[in-house]
mmCIF file of C-alpha atoms in Angstrom:
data_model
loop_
_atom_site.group_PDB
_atom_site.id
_atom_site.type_symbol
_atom_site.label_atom_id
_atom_site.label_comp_id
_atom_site.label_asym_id
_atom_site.label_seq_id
_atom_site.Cartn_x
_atom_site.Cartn_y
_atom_site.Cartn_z
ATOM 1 C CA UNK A 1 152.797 -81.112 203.409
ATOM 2 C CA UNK A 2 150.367 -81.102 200.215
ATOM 3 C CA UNK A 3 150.513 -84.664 200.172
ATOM 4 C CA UNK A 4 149.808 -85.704 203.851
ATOM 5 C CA UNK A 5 146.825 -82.945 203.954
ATOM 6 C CA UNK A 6 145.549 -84.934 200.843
ATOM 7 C CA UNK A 7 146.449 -88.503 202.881
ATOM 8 C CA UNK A 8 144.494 -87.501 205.902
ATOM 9 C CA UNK A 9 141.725 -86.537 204.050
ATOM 10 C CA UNK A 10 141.682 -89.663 201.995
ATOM 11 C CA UNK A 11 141.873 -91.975 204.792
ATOM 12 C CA UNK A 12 138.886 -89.852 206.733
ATOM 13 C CA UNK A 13 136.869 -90.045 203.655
ATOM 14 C CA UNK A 14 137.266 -93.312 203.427
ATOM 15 C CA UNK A 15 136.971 -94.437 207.283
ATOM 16 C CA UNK A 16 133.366 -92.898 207.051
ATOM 17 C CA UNK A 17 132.133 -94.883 203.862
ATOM 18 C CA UNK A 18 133.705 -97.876 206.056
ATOM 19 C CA UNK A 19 131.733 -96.831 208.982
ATOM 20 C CA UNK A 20 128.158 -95.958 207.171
ATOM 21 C CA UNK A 21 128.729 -99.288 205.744
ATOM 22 C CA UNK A 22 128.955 -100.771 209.243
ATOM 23 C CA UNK A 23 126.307 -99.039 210.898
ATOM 24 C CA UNK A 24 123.286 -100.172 207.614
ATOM 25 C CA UNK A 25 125.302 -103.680 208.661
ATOM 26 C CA UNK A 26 124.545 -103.425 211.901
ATOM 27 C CA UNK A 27 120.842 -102.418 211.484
ATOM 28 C CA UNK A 28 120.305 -104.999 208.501
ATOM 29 C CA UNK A 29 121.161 -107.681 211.194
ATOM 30 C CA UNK A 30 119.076 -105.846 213.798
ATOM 31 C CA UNK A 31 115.815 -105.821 211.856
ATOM 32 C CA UNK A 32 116.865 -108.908 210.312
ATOM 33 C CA UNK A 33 117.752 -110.817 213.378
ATOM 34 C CA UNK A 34 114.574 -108.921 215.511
ATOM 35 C CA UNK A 35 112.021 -109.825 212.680
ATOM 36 C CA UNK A 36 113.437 -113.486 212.968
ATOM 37 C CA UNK A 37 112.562 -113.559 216.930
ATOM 38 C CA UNK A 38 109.444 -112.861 216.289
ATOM 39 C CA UNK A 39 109.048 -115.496 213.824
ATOM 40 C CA UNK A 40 110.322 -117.971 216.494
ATOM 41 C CA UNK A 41 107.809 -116.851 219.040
ATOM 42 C CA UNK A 42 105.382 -116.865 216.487
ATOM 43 C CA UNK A 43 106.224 -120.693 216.380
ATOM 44 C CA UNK A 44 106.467 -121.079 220.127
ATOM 45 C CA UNK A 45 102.516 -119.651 220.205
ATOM 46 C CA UNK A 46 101.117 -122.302 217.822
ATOM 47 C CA UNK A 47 102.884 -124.852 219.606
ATOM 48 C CA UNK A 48 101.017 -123.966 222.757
ATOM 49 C CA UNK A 49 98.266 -124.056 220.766
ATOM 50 C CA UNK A 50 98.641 -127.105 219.850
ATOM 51 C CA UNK A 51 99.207 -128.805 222.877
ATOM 52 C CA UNK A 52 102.673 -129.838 221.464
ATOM 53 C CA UNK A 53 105.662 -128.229 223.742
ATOM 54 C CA UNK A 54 108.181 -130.164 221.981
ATOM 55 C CA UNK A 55 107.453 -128.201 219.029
ATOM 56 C CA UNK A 56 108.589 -125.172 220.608
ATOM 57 C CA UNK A 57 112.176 -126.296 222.055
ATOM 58 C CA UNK A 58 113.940 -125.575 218.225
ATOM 59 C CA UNK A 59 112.577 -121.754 217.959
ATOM 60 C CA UNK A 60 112.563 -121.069 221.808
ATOM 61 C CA UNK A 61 116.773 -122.147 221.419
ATOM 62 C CA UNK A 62 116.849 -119.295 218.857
ATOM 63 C CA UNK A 63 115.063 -117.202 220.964
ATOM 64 C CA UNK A 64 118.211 -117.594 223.488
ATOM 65 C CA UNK A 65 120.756 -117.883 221.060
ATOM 66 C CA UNK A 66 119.425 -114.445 219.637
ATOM 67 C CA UNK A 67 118.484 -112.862 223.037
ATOM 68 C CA UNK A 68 122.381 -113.308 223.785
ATOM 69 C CA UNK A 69 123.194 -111.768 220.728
ATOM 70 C CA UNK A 70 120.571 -108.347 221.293
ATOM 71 C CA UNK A 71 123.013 -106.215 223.437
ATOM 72 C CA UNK A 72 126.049 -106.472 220.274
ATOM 73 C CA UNK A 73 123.255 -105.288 217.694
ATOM 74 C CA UNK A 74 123.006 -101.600 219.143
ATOM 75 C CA UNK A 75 126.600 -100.261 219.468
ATOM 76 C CA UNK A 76 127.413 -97.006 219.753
ATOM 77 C CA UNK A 77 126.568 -94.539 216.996
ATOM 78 C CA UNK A 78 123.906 -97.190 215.520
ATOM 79 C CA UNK A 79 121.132 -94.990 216.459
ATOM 80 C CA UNK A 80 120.832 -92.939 213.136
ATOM 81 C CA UNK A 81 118.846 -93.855 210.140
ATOM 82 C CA UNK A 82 115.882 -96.243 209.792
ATOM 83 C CA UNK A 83 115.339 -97.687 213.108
ATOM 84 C CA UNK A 84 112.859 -97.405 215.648
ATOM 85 C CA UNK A 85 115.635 -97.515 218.493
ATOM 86 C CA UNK A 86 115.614 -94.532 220.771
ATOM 87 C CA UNK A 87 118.886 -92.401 222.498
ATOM 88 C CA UNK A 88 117.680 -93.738 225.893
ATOM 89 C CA UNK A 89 119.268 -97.314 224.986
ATOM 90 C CA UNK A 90 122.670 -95.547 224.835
ATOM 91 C CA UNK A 91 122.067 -93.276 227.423
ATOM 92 C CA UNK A 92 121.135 -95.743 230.122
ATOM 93 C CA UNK A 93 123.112 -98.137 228.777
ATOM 94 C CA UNK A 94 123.180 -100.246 232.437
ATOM 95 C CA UNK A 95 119.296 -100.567 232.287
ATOM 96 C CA UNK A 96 119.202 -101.439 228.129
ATOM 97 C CA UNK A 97 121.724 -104.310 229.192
ATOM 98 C CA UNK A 98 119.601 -105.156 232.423
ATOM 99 C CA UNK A 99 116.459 -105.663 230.449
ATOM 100 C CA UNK A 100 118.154 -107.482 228.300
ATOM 101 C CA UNK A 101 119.757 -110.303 230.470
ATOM 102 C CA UNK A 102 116.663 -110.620 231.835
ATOM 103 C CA UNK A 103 114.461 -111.376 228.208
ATOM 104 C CA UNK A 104 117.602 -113.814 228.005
ATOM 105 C CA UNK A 105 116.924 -115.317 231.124
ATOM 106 C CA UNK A 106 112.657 -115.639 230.284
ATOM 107 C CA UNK A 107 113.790 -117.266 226.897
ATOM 108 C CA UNK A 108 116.105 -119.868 228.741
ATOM 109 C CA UNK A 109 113.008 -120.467 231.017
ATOM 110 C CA UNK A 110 111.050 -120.948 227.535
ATOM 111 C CA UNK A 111 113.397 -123.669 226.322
ATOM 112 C CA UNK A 112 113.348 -125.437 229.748
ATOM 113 C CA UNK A 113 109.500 -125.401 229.646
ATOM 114 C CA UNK A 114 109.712 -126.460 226.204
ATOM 115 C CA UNK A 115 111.558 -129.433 226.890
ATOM 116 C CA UNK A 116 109.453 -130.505 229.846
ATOM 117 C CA UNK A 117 106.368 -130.812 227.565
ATOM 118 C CA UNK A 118 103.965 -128.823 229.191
ATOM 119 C CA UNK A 119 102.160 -127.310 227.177
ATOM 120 C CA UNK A 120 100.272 -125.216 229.808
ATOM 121 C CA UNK A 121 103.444 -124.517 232.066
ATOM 122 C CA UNK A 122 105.009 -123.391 228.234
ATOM 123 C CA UNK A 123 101.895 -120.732 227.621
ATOM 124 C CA UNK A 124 102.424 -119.195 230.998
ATOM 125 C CA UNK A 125 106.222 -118.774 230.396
ATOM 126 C CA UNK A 126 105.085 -117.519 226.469
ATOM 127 C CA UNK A 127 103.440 -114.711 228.424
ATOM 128 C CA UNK A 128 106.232 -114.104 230.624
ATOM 129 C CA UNK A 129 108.537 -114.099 227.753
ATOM 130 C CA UNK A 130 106.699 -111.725 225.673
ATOM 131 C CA UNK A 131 106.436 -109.305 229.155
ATOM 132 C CA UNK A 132 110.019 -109.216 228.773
ATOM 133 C CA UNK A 133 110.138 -108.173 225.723
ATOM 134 C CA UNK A 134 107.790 -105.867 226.151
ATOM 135 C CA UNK A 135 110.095 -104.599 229.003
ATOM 136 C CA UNK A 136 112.714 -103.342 225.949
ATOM 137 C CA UNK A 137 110.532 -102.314 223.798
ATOM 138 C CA UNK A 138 108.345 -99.353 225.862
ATOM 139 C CA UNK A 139 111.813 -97.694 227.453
ATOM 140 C CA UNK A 140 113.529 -98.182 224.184
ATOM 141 C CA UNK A 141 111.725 -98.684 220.632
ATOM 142 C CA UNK A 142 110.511 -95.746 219.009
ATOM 143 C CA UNK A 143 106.663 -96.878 217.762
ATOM 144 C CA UNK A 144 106.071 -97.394 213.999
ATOM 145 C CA UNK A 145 105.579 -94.211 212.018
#
């Protein structure tokens, strides 16, 4: 009996390093992936400034491949330690993943813009694209400290 009590106790020991480990993964590749989109629309704004739209299709494809990507960063139980995510993404999960499809949906937009080379039209869905975001972020990001 000594030795399963001391088994059990083991495995739960280790199952929670596993699990801390997984969670500063999963926030690592949050901030990571997060501080990356804003890079790309960082790129996406000098292209409109530029008057170049085809500059913008490369980052505004990461934009899409990462918007896909956004609802997989925040499963459940990542919402402890140094992140500015609040409860209310887990607790209204159905509106987190609504807001979500639809900054995936803006960022396709962005790429299709992109790739028709105006630069204008591409500005306009910018904006757009950055009101979706913006759509996450007041429900659901804590502001910086």
């Amino acid at each position: 009996m000594r030795t399963l009590t001391l088994f059990t106790a083991s495995s739960i020991i280790a199952l929670s390093m596993i699990a801390g480990t997984v969670a500063a993964d999963v926030l690592s590749d949050r901030k990571d992936g997060f501080k990356a989109h804003a890079d790309n629309i960082k790129a996406v704004k000098a292209a409109v400034e530029s008057g170049n739209a085809a500059d913008a299709v490369a980052p505004a494809e990461k934009m899409v491949a990462f918007a896909k990507q956004i609802d997989g960063l925040f499963p459940a139980g990542s919402g402890s330690g140094e992140t500015r995510a609040k409860p209310e993404i887990w607790s209204d999960w159905a509106k987190f993943q609504e807001v979500s499809a639809a900054h995936v949906a803006e960022t396709e937009k962005l790429v299709a813009v992109a790739k028709s080379g105006d630069a204008s039209a591409l500005g306009a869905q910018l904006k757009a694209t950055g009101a979706s975001c913006g759509a996450c972020h007041k429900p659901f990001r804590l502001p910086k400290k």
